[in-house]
Backbone atoms as SQL, in Angstrom:
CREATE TABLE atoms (id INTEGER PRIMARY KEY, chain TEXT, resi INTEGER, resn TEXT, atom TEXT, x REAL, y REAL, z REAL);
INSERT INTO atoms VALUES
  (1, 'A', 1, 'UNK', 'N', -65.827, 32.395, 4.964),
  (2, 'A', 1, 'UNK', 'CA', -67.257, 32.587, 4.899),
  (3, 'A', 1, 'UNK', 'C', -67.652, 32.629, 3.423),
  (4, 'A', 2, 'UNK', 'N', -68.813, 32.036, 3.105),
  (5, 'A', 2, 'UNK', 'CA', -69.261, 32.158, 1.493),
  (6, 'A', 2, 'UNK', 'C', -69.881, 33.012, 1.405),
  (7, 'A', 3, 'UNK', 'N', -69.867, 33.289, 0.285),
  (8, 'A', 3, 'UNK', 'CA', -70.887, 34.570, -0.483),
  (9, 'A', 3, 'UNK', 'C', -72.509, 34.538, -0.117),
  (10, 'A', 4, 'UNK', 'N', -72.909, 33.217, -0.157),
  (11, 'A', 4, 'UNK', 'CA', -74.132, 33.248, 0.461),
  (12, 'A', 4, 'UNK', 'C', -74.724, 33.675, 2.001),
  (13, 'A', 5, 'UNK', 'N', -73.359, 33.082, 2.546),
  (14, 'A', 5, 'UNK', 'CA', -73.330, 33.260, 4.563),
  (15, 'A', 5, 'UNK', 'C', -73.515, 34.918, 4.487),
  (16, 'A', 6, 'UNK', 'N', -72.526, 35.779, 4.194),
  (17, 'A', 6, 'UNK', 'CA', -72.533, 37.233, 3.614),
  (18, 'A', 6, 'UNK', 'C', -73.989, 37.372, 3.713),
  (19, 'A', 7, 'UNK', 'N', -74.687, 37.480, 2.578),
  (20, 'A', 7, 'UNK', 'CA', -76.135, 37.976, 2.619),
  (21, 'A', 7, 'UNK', 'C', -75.565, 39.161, 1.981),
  (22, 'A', 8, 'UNK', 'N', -75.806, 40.215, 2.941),
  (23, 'A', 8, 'UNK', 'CA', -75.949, 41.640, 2.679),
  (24, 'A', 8, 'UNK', 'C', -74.830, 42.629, 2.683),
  (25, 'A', 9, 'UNK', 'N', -73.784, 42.197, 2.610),
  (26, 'A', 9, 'UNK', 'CA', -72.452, 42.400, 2.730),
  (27, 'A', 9, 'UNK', 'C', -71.787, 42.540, 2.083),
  (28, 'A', 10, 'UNK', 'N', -72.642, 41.837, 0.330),
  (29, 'A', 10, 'UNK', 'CA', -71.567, 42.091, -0.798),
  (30, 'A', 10, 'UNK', 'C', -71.169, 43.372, -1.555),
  (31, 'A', 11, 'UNK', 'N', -71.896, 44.456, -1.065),
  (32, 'A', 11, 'UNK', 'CA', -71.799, 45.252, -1.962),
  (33, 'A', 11, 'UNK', 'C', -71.555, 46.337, -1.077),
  (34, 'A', 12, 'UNK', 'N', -71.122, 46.041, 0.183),
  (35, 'A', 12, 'UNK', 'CA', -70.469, 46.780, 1.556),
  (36, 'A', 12, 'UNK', 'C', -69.551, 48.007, 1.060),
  (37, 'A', 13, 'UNK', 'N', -68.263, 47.328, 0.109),
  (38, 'A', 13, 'UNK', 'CA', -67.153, 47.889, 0.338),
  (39, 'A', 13, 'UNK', 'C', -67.835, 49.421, -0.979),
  (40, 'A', 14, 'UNK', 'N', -68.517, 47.919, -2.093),
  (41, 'A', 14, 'UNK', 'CA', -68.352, 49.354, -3.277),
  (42, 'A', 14, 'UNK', 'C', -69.623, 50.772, -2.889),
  (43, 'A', 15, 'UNK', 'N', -70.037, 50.261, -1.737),
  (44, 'A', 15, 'UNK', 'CA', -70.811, 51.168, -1.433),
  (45, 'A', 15, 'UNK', 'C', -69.889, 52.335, -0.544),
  (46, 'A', 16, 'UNK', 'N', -69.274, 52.121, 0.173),
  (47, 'A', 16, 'UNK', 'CA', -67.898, 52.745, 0.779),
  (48, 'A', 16, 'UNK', 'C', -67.175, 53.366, 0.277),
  (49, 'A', 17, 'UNK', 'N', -66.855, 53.298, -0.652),
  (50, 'A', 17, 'UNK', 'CA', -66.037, 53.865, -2.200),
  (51, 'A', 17, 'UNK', 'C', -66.771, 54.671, -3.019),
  (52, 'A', 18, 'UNK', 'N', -67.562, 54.574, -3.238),
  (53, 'A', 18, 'UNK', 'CA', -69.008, 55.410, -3.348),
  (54, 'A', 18, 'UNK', 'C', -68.976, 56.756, -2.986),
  (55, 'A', 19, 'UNK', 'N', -69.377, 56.111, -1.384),
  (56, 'A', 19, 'UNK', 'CA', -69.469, 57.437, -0.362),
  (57, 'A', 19, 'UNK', 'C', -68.121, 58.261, -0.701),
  (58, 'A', 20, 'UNK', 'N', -66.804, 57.702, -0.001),
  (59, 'A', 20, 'UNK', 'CA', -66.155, 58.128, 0.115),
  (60, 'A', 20, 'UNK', 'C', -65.374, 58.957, -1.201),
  (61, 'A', 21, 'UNK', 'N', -65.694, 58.887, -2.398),
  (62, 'A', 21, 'UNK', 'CA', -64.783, 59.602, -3.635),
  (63, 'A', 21, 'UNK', 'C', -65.768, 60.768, -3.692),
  (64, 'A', 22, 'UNK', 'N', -67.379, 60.287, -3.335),
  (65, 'A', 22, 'UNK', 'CA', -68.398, 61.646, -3.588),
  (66, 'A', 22, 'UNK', 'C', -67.647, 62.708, -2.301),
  (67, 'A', 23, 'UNK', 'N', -67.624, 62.221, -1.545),
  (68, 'A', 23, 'UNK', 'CA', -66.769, 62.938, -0.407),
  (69, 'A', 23, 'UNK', 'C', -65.946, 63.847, -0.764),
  (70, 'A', 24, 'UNK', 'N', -64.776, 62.924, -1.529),
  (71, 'A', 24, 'UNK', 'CA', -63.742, 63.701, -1.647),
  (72, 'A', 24, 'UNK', 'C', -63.858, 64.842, -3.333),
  (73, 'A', 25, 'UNK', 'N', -64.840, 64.555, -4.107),
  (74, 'A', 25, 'UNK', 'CA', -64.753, 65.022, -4.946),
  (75, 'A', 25, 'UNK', 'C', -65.539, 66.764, -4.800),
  (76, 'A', 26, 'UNK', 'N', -66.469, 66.448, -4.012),
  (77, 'A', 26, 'UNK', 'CA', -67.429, 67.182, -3.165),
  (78, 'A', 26, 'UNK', 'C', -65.614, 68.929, -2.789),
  (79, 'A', 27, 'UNK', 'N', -64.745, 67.955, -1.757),
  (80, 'A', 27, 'UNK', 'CA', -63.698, 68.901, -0.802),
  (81, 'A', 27, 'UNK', 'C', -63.150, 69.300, -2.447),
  (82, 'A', 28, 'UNK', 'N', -63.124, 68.643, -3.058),
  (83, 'A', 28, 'UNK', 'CA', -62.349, 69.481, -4.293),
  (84, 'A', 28, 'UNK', 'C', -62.788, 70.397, -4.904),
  (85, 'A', 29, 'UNK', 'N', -63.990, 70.413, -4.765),
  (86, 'A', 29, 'UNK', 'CA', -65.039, 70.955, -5.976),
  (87, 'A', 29, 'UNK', 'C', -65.052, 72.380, -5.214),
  (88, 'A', 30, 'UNK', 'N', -64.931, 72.386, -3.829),
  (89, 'A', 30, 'UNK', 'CA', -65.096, 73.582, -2.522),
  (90, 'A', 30, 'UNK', 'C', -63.826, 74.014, -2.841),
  (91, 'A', 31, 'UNK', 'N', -62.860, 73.339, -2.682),
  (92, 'A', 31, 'UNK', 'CA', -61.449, 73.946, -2.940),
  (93, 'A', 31, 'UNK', 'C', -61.165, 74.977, -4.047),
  (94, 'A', 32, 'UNK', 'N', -61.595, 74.515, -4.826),
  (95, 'A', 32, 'UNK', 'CA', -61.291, 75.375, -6.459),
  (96, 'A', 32, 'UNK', 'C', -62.620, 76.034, -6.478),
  (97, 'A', 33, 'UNK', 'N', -63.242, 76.203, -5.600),
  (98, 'A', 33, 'UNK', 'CA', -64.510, 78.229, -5.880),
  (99, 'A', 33, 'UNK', 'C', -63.981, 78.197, -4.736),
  (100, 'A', 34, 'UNK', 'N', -63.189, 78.207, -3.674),
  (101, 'A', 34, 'UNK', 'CA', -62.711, 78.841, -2.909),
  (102, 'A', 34, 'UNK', 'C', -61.554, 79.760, -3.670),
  (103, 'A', 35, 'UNK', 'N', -60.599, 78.535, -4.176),
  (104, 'A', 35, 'UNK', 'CA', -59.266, 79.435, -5.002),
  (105, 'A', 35, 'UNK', 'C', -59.717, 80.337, -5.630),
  (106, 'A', 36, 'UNK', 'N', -60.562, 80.092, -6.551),
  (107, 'A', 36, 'UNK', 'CA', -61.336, 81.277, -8.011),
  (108, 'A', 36, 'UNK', 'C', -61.713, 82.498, -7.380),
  (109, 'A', 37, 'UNK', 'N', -62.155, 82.708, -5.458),
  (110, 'A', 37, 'UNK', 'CA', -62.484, 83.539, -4.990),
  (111, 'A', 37, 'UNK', 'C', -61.765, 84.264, -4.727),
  (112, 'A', 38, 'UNK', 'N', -60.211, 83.422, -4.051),
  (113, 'A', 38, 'UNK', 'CA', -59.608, 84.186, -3.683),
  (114, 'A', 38, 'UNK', 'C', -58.800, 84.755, -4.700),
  (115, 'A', 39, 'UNK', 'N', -58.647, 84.531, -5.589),
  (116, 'A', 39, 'UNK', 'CA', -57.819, 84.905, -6.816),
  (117, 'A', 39, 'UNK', 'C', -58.534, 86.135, -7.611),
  (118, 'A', 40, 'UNK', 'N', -59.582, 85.525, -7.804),
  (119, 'A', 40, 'UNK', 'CA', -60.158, 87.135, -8.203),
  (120, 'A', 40, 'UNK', 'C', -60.332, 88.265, -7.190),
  (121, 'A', 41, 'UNK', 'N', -60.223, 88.253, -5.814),
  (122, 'A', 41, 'UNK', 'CA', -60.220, 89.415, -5.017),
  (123, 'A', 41, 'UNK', 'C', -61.637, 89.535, -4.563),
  (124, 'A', 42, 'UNK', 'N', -62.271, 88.493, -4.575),
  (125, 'A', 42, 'UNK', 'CA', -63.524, 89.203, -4.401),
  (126, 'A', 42, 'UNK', 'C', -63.922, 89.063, -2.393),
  (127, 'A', 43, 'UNK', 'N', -63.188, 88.680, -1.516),
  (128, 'A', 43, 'UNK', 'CA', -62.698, 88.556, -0.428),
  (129, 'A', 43, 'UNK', 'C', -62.335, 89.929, -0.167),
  (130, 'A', 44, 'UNK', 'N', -61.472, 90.448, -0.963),
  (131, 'A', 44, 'UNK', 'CA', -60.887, 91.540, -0.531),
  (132, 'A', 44, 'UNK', 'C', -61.445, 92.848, -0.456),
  (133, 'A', 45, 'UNK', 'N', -62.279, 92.564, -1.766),
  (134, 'A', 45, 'UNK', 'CA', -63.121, 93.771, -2.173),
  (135, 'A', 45, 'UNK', 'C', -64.229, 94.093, -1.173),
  (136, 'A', 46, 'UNK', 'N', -65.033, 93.138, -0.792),
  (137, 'A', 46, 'UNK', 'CA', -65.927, 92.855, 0.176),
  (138, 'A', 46, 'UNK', 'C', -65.102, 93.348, 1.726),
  (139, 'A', 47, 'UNK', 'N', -64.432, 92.985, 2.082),
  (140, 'A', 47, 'UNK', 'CA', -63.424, 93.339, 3.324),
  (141, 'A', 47, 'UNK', 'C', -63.366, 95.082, 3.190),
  (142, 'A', 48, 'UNK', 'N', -62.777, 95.668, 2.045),
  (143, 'A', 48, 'UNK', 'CA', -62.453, 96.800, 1.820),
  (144, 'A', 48, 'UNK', 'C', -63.864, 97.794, 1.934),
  (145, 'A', 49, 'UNK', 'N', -65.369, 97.125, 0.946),
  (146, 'A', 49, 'UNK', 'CA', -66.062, 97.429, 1.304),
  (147, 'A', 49, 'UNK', 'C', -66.962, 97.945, 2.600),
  (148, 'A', 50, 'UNK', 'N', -66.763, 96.836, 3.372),
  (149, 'A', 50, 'UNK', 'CA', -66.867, 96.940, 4.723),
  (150, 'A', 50, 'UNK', 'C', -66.364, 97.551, 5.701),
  (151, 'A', 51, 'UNK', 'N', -65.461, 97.517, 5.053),
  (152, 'A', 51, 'UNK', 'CA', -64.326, 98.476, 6.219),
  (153, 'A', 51, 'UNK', 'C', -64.773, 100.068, 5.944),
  (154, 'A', 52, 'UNK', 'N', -64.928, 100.504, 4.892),
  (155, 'A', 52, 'UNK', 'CA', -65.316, 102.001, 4.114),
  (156, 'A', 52, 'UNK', 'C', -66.377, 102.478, 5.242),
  (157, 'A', 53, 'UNK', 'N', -67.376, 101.397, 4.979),
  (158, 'A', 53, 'UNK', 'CA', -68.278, 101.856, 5.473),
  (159, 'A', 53, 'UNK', 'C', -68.419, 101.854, 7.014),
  (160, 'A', 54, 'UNK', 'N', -67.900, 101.180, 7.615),
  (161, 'A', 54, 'UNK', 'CA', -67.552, 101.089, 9.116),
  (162, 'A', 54, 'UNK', 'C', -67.365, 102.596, 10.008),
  (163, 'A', 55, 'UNK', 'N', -65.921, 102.756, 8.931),
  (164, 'A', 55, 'UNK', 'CA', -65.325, 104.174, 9.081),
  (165, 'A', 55, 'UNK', 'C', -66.005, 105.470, 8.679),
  (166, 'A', 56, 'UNK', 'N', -66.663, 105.203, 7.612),
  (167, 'A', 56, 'UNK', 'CA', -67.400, 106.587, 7.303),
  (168, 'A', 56, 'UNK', 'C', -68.786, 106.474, 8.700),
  (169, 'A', 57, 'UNK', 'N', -69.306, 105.477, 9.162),
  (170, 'A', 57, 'UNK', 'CA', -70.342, 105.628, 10.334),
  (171, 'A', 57, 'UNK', 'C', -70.158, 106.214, 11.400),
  (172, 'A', 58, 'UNK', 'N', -68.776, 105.607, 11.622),
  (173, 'A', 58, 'UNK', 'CA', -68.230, 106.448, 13.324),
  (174, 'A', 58, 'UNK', 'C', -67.867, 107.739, 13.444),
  (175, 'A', 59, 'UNK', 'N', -67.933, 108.707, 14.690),
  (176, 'A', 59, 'UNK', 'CA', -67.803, 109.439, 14.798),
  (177, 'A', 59, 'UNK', 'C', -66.206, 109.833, 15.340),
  (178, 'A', 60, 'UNK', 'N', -65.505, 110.893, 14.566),
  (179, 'A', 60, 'UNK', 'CA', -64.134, 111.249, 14.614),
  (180, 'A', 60, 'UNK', 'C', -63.716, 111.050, 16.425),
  (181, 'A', 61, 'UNK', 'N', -64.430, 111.257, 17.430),
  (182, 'A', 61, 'UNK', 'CA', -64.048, 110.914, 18.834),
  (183, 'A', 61, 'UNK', 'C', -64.175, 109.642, 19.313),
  (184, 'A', 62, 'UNK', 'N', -65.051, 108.765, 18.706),
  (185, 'A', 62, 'UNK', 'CA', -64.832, 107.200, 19.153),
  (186, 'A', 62, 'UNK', 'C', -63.505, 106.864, 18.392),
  (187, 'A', 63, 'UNK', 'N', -63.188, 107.037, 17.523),
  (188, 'A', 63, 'UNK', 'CA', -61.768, 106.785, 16.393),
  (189, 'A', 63, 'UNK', 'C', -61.051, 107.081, 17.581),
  (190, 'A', 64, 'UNK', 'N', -60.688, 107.826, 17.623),
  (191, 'A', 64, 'UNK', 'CA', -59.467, 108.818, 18.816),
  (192, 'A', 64, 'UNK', 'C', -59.442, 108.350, 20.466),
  (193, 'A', 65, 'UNK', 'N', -61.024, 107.756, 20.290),
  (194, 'A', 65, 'UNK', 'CA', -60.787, 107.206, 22.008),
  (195, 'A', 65, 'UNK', 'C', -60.438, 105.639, 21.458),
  (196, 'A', 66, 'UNK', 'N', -60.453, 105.126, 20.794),
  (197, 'A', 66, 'UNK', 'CA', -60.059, 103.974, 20.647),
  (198, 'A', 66, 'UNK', 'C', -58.632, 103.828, 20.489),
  (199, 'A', 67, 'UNK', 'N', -57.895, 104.884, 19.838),
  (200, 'A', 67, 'UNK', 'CA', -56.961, 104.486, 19.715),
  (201, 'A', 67, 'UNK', 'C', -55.771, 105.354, 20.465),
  (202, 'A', 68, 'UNK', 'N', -56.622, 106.289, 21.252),
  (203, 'A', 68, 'UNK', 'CA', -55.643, 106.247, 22.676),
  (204, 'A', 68, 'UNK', 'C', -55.738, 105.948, 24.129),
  (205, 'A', 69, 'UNK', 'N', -56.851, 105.015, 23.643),
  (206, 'A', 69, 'UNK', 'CA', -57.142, 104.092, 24.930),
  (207, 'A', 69, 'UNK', 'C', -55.110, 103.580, 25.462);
């Protein structure tokens, strides 16, 4: 097929390549402030946070029925 028959087709692939590296550069870019998150602790801190406060809300007999259910 010639370049002319094509039409609209020529610029198919580099448009594909395009997409696809923004794609992947995009999963990388998520990857590494994911790592930086988890590395600094700030997952954990937040978890720990949460948890504090969970425990300081409940009352000493839901604790105890829960855990001799």
């Amino acid at each position: 097929m010639s370049l002319a028959a094509r039409g609209g087709e020529r610029g198919q692939g580099t448009v594909e390549f395009a997409l696809v590296t923004a794609g992947l550069l995009a999963v990388v870019v998520a990857c590494g402030a994911l790592w930086r998150s988890l590395e600094g602790g700030l997952f954990v801190e937040h978890a720990l946070t949460a948890a504090s406060h969970h425990v300081q809300g409940v009352a000493p007999g839901a604790v105890a029925d829960v855990f001799l259910y």
